[in-house]
Amino acid sequence: MSNSKGIRDKKRQKQQMFTMDASLKKQNNPITVKNYSLNVTDFAEARAFEIKSMENALKHQTEFYGNQRIFQRIPRYMRRRAASHNVKRLPTKLRIKALHQMSLDSPRKEVKKSSRRSKRRTAVIAEEFGLRQTNKIWLDTHIWHAKRFKMCEKWGFALPITPNDKSDRSLYKANKYQATLNDQSYKRIFVFKGMESNLIFYFQKVFDPLLSSIKSEKYISGKRFGSQILYNIESFPKHTICPVEFLWKQESDVNFKEIRTLWVFIHPAAFIEAVDVFSLLSKMALKDEKNFNFEILEPSEVSVFDISGPRSHAILSAVFKLAKKGYDDVYINDDAHNMWNNLKHLGSPSSLSEGVVLSLTIQDPRLSFPPKVPARKFEPIFTPSKLDSVLTNIWPTPEQGKCLAISSIFSKETLNKVESSKLNNAKLNALKGESLIPGSFSNQENVSTAIPILIIQIYDGWKIVIPNSFGRSLFHSLVFSGARVFGLADLRRLKYYESNLKPSFPEDWCGTKSYQNYQNSLTEEKKKKYYNLPPAKRGFSLEKWPTKSFGVDFNYILQDSTELDDDSMVVDPKNIFCINSPVLINIMNETFFFNKKNQNFKIELQALRNNSDYIKESFSVKIKHLNTAKQFNIFSFFESIMRVKIILEGEGTLKDDSLIYFLDSKFYNGYYLKQKLFNKLIDEKVIELDNFPSENLIVGFVGYGRFSYSKGKCTGLGGIGFKKYYKNFFEKENLKKDDADLNLVLVRSFGSRVARFGRIMFI
């Protein structure tokens, strides 16, 4: 221990000696002494960055004068992205500092919050709603629908699609037993004016010549509402544009042949095509120096509502309060009013003649709102014989001096006067408050406006045409009377649920440009939905599907059309079209699918089996007997797409984009005939995947398939390539089928591994 202590002491002494020597050397060095003088300017410039950094650090760390707010100095776990400026939300020890910082801020100008009452002023709301309609048109009932429906921008309009209380079954029951209501104001109305002969001449170039012409006596007098199909100029039966409805303005003089007015109702999906066609007709008339002009009514001028169902007439009888005298230039048709009173106890509008028109003048619906609909009476008002006499004999004709469709709604001046004479709700409510009985009017004639309307019989209901200024008021009254409102998608379902499966435009009108646009948009949506899912969640592989694509692809059906033996029936895929004429469709059904009730049924069936050209010969004979101005090439019909309805034979589902297979003799004898002979029900899985027919037997698609409440089974609407079906139909083995099974096909739902038997019919 002593040795180690001595060693440490020696080391300490040596270290002290070295430090003393170094200090003495520095003191004796003249240069070292001279460096002790300091240039302040140079020193500050050299360390300016350090000084600034120190000042900034001191500034931020100052208790009351730092740039950092107290809100930023709280612990991180207490900080928020959107911090409140309420001092009481800070910890107690930081509140005094925060108040001091806030007192140094520039005073803010307090903005008074606008009340809800000021925000909901009419002028403010109208301005806001106007900004929303820059790229689309709102219907007059848009606000009511937007609160209760799923809305969609379509064809330049904001339209209701489906109600929020989704229920197909309740809608079907309402249409069958009660009443349903739909706003059809999105349809565009073309107003044509010209000489009667000129209008007839040019419209015959674009309308279906096999349907009732617009020059028909029942239409040209204006007492009935007609329907037609619009084509390109002189291109029937190809190049279909859309189905249309028309109405002649009725004149008091039956022999009036001068300037007539014709209304044509066009679906907005085909609006641009219709404008192009009518513009060409107008140019042709101008070149021929004939009078043929047209204008388009804006949706803000006229509203159109469709109400249908057994209770539709009772609801209208309760809502309509007929005006007793006219105001300004509003015309009151006394004959039409008497007719309406006679039809007060009518059970259903379907009892009337189709398309009859009545011109009524009603009071403001708000005066009697809410309407009171009397209970349904189960006892008949009339005996059957008396009711028949009323329905057949009571309806007068213009030749008898009674014009029931003369109305002032065709005049724009009248529409403007009716709109200007309308009382706003504030004045109307004030008048209600002044009456002896609150909520009613002692003298309604002093406050009401005479409103000209047209009611038109359609199927089992009425079409109402009313000035747009009173459309919303009438709509509310109809809703409060018990009519169930439905949207655009529901309209297609209701047509589908009917017994004859009516096609809906543009969704089911194959061969039109509107249909192609609809299918393209639908296909893009399905592709996006499919590829957004991971492969394991897609359900099936699209590459294994025969068409390897979504949607309805008629080009796939016609791709092998050149393989036919008959060179005269070779199809150019660019000229594909669909036969939409009802008369031609009926002839096709009679020619292909024989009616057993026909006396010549067995003879025709045997002739078909002996001669494969029997169909063409029979079809050409029937076409020649048609009253048309031009002869049709029979082979052009075999180049077309035929719209069909499909009804499944047994149980099972039918989805959109399903495939239609032609049922050849192999599958007919191997599957269907055995089940038919042994009285076995069609199983859910009729044909397994490995036993499917060849892809060459795919003849069509199902565009829309659902369960039909009226049929009690799955049905669908679609189309088939007629040439491909015709080719398979006349093979010798296939003609040996039972006479009742000529229209039997196989249907395979999209993505499914099974196929089911079904029957097709042209529609």
Short mmCIF file of N, CA and C in Angstrom, two decimals, residues 524-590:
data_model
loop_
_atom_site.label_atom_id
_atom_site.label_comp_id
_atom_site.label_asym_id
_atom_site.label_seq_id
_atom_site.Cartn_x
_atom_site.Cartn_y
_atom_site.Cartn_z
N GLU A 524 -70.08 -1.26 -68.53
CA GLU A 524 -68.97 -0.62 -67.83
C GLU A 524 -69.13 -0.71 -66.32
N GLU A 525 -70.35 -0.54 -65.84
CA GLU A 525 -70.59 -0.67 -64.40
C GLU A 525 -70.30 -2.08 -63.91
N LYS A 526 -70.72 -3.08 -64.67
CA LYS A 526 -70.48 -4.47 -64.27
C LYS A 526 -69.00 -4.81 -64.31
N LYS A 527 -68.28 -4.31 -65.30
CA LYS A 527 -66.84 -4.55 -65.38
C LYS A 527 -66.13 -3.94 -64.17
N LYS A 528 -66.50 -2.71 -63.86
CA LYS A 528 -65.86 -2.03 -62.73
C LYS A 528 -66.11 -2.77 -61.43
N LYS A 529 -67.34 -3.21 -61.25
CA LYS A 529 -67.69 -3.94 -60.03
C LYS A 529 -66.96 -5.28 -59.97
N TYR A 530 -66.83 -5.93 -61.11
CA TYR A 530 -66.18 -7.26 -61.15
C TYR A 530 -64.69 -7.16 -60.86
N TYR A 531 -64.00 -6.23 -61.53
CA TYR A 531 -62.55 -6.16 -61.39
C TYR A 531 -62.11 -5.44 -60.12
N ASN A 532 -63.02 -4.76 -59.44
CA ASN A 532 -62.67 -4.18 -58.14
C ASN A 532 -62.59 -5.23 -57.04
N LEU A 533 -63.19 -6.38 -57.28
CA LEU A 533 -63.13 -7.47 -56.31
C LEU A 533 -61.85 -8.29 -56.51
N PRO A 534 -61.30 -8.83 -55.44
CA PRO A 534 -60.16 -9.75 -55.61
C PRO A 534 -60.61 -11.01 -56.32
N PRO A 535 -59.72 -11.70 -57.02
CA PRO A 535 -60.13 -12.89 -57.80
C PRO A 535 -60.86 -13.94 -56.99
N ALA A 536 -60.51 -14.07 -55.71
CA ALA A 536 -61.15 -15.11 -54.90
C ALA A 536 -62.59 -14.76 -54.54
N LYS A 537 -62.97 -13.48 -54.70
CA LYS A 537 -64.31 -13.04 -54.30
C LYS A 537 -65.23 -12.79 -55.50
N ARG A 538 -64.80 -13.08 -56.71
CA ARG A 538 -65.59 -12.76 -57.90
C ARG A 538 -66.67 -13.77 -58.20
N GLY A 539 -66.62 -14.92 -57.59
CA GLY A 539 -67.67 -15.92 -57.78
C GLY A 539 -67.41 -16.85 -58.93
N PHE A 540 -66.95 -16.34 -60.06
CA PHE A 540 -66.67 -17.19 -61.23
C PHE A 540 -65.65 -16.47 -62.09
N SER A 541 -65.04 -17.21 -62.98
CA SER A 541 -64.02 -16.66 -63.87
C SER A 541 -64.67 -16.23 -65.18
N LEU A 542 -64.50 -14.96 -65.53
CA LEU A 542 -65.09 -14.44 -66.76
C LEU A 542 -64.48 -15.09 -67.99
N GLU A 543 -63.22 -15.52 -67.89
CA GLU A 543 -62.56 -16.13 -69.04
C GLU A 543 -63.19 -17.47 -69.41
N LYS A 544 -63.84 -18.12 -68.44
CA LYS A 544 -64.47 -19.41 -68.71
C LYS A 544 -65.90 -19.25 -69.23
N TRP A 545 -66.43 -18.03 -69.22
CA TRP A 545 -67.77 -17.79 -69.75
C TRP A 545 -67.71 -17.80 -71.27
N PRO A 546 -68.69 -18.39 -71.95
CA PRO A 546 -68.58 -18.53 -73.42
C PRO A 546 -68.32 -17.23 -74.15
N THR A 547 -68.99 -16.14 -73.79
CA THR A 547 -68.81 -14.89 -74.52
C THR A 547 -67.60 -14.10 -74.04
N LYS A 548 -67.09 -14.45 -72.84
CA LYS A 548 -65.93 -13.77 -72.25
C LYS A 548 -66.15 -12.27 -72.12
N SER A 549 -67.39 -11.87 -71.90
CA SER A 549 -67.70 -10.45 -71.75
C SER A 549 -68.98 -10.30 -70.95
N PHE A 550 -69.21 -9.08 -70.46
CA PHE A 550 -70.43 -8.77 -69.75
C PHE A 550 -71.47 -8.24 -70.73
N GLY A 551 -72.71 -8.21 -70.27
CA GLY A 551 -73.77 -7.59 -71.04
C GLY A 551 -74.26 -8.45 -72.19
N VAL A 552 -75.12 -7.83 -72.99
CA VAL A 552 -75.73 -8.48 -74.14
C VAL A 552 -74.90 -8.15 -75.37
N ASP A 553 -74.31 -9.15 -75.98
CA ASP A 553 -73.41 -8.97 -77.12
C ASP A 553 -73.97 -9.73 -78.32
N PHE A 554 -74.74 -9.04 -79.16
CA PHE A 554 -75.34 -9.70 -80.32
C PHE A 554 -74.32 -9.95 -81.42
N ASN A 555 -73.20 -9.26 -81.39
CA ASN A 555 -72.15 -9.55 -82.38
C ASN A 555 -71.60 -10.96 -82.20
N TYR A 556 -71.60 -11.44 -80.96
CA TYR A 556 -71.13 -12.81 -80.71
C TYR A 556 -72.05 -13.82 -81.38
N ILE A 557 -73.35 -13.54 -81.40
CA ILE A 557 -74.31 -14.48 -81.99
C ILE A 557 -74.15 -14.52 -83.50
N LEU A 558 -73.85 -13.39 -84.10
CA LEU A 558 -73.83 -13.30 -85.56
C LEU A 558 -72.44 -13.46 -86.15
N GLN A 559 -71.45 -13.84 -85.34
CA GLN A 559 -70.09 -13.92 -85.86
C GLN A 559 -69.90 -15.07 -86.84
N ASP A 560 -70.75 -16.12 -86.76
CA ASP A 560 -70.60 -17.24 -87.68
C ASP A 560 -71.72 -17.25 -88.71
N SER A 561 -72.26 -16.07 -89.02
CA SER A 561 -73.39 -16.02 -89.95
C SER A 561 -73.00 -16.42 -91.36
N THR A 562 -71.73 -16.28 -91.73
CA THR A 562 -71.31 -16.60 -93.10
C THR A 562 -71.22 -18.09 -93.34
N GLU A 563 -71.43 -18.90 -92.31
CA GLU A 563 -71.35 -20.34 -92.49
C GLU A 563 -72.64 -20.93 -93.06
N LEU A 564 -73.67 -20.08 -93.21
CA LEU A 564 -74.93 -20.59 -93.74
C LEU A 564 -74.77 -20.98 -95.20
N ASP A 565 -75.54 -21.96 -95.60
CA ASP A 565 -75.43 -22.46 -96.97
C ASP A 565 -76.04 -21.48 -97.97
N ASP A 566 -77.09 -20.80 -97.56
CA ASP A 566 -77.80 -19.91 -98.47
C ASP A 566 -77.06 -18.58 -98.54
N ASP A 567 -76.47 -18.28 -99.71
CA ASP A 567 -75.70 -17.05 -99.85
C ASP A 567 -76.59 -15.81 -99.75
N SER A 568 -77.86 -15.95 -100.08
CA SER A 568 -78.76 -14.79 -100.04
C SER A 568 -79.08 -14.37 -98.62
N MET A 569 -78.72 -15.22 -97.65
CA MET A 569 -79.06 -14.90 -96.26
C MET A 569 -77.82 -14.54 -95.46
N VAL A 570 -76.71 -14.20 -96.13
CA VAL A 570 -75.50 -13.80 -95.43
C VAL A 570 -75.73 -12.41 -94.83
N VAL A 571 -75.36 -12.24 -93.56
CA VAL A 571 -75.65 -11.02 -92.83
C VAL A 571 -74.41 -10.16 -92.72
N ASP A 572 -74.56 -8.89 -92.97
CA ASP A 572 -73.51 -7.94 -92.68
C ASP A 572 -73.71 -7.45 -91.24
N PRO A 573 -72.77 -7.74 -90.33
CA PRO A 573 -72.98 -7.37 -88.93
C PRO A 573 -73.23 -5.89 -88.71
N LYS A 574 -72.80 -5.03 -89.64
CA LYS A 574 -73.03 -3.60 -89.48
C LYS A 574 -74.50 -3.23 -89.67
N ASN A 575 -75.25 -4.09 -90.32
CA ASN A 575 -76.66 -3.80 -90.61
C ASN A 575 -77.61 -4.57 -89.71
N ILE A 576 -77.17 -4.92 -88.51
CA ILE A 576 -78.04 -5.64 -87.58
C ILE A 576 -79.15 -4.71 -87.12
N PHE A 577 -80.35 -5.21 -87.10
CA PHE A 577 -81.49 -4.43 -86.61
C PHE A 577 -82.46 -5.37 -85.94
N CYS A 578 -83.43 -4.79 -85.27
CA CYS A 578 -84.44 -5.57 -84.54
C CYS A 578 -85.81 -5.21 -85.08
N ILE A 579 -86.64 -6.22 -85.27
CA ILE A 579 -88.02 -5.99 -85.72
C ILE A 579 -88.85 -5.57 -84.51
N ASN A 580 -89.35 -4.35 -84.53
CA ASN A 580 -90.15 -3.82 -83.42
C ASN A 580 -91.60 -3.58 -83.80
N SER A 581 -91.96 -3.81 -85.05
CA SER A 581 -93.35 -3.61 -85.48
C SER A 581 -94.24 -4.70 -84.90
N PRO A 582 -95.27 -4.37 -84.13
CA PRO A 582 -96.14 -5.41 -83.54
C PRO A 582 -96.81 -6.30 -84.57
N VAL A 583 -97.17 -5.74 -85.73
CA VAL A 583 -97.85 -6.53 -86.76
C VAL A 583 -96.90 -7.60 -87.30
N LEU A 584 -95.67 -7.21 -87.60
CA LEU A 584 -94.71 -8.18 -88.12
C LEU A 584 -94.37 -9.24 -87.07
N ILE A 585 -94.31 -8.84 -85.82
CA ILE A 585 -94.01 -9.79 -84.75
C ILE A 585 -95.12 -10.82 -84.63
N ASN A 586 -96.36 -10.39 -84.74
CA ASN A 586 -97.48 -11.34 -84.68
C ASN A 586 -97.43 -12.33 -85.85
N ILE A 587 -97.06 -11.84 -87.03
CA ILE A 587 -96.95 -12.73 -88.19
C ILE A 587 -95.83 -13.75 -87.97
N MET A 588 -94.73 -13.30 -87.39
CA MET A 588 -93.62 -14.23 -87.12
C MET A 588 -94.05 -15.31 -86.13
N ASN A 589 -94.81 -14.92 -85.11
CA ASN A 589 -95.29 -15.91 -84.14
C ASN A 589 -96.23 -16.92 -84.79
N GLU A 590 -97.14 -16.42 -85.63
CA GLU A 590 -98.08 -17.31 -86.31
C GLU A 590 -97.36 -18.24 -87.28
#
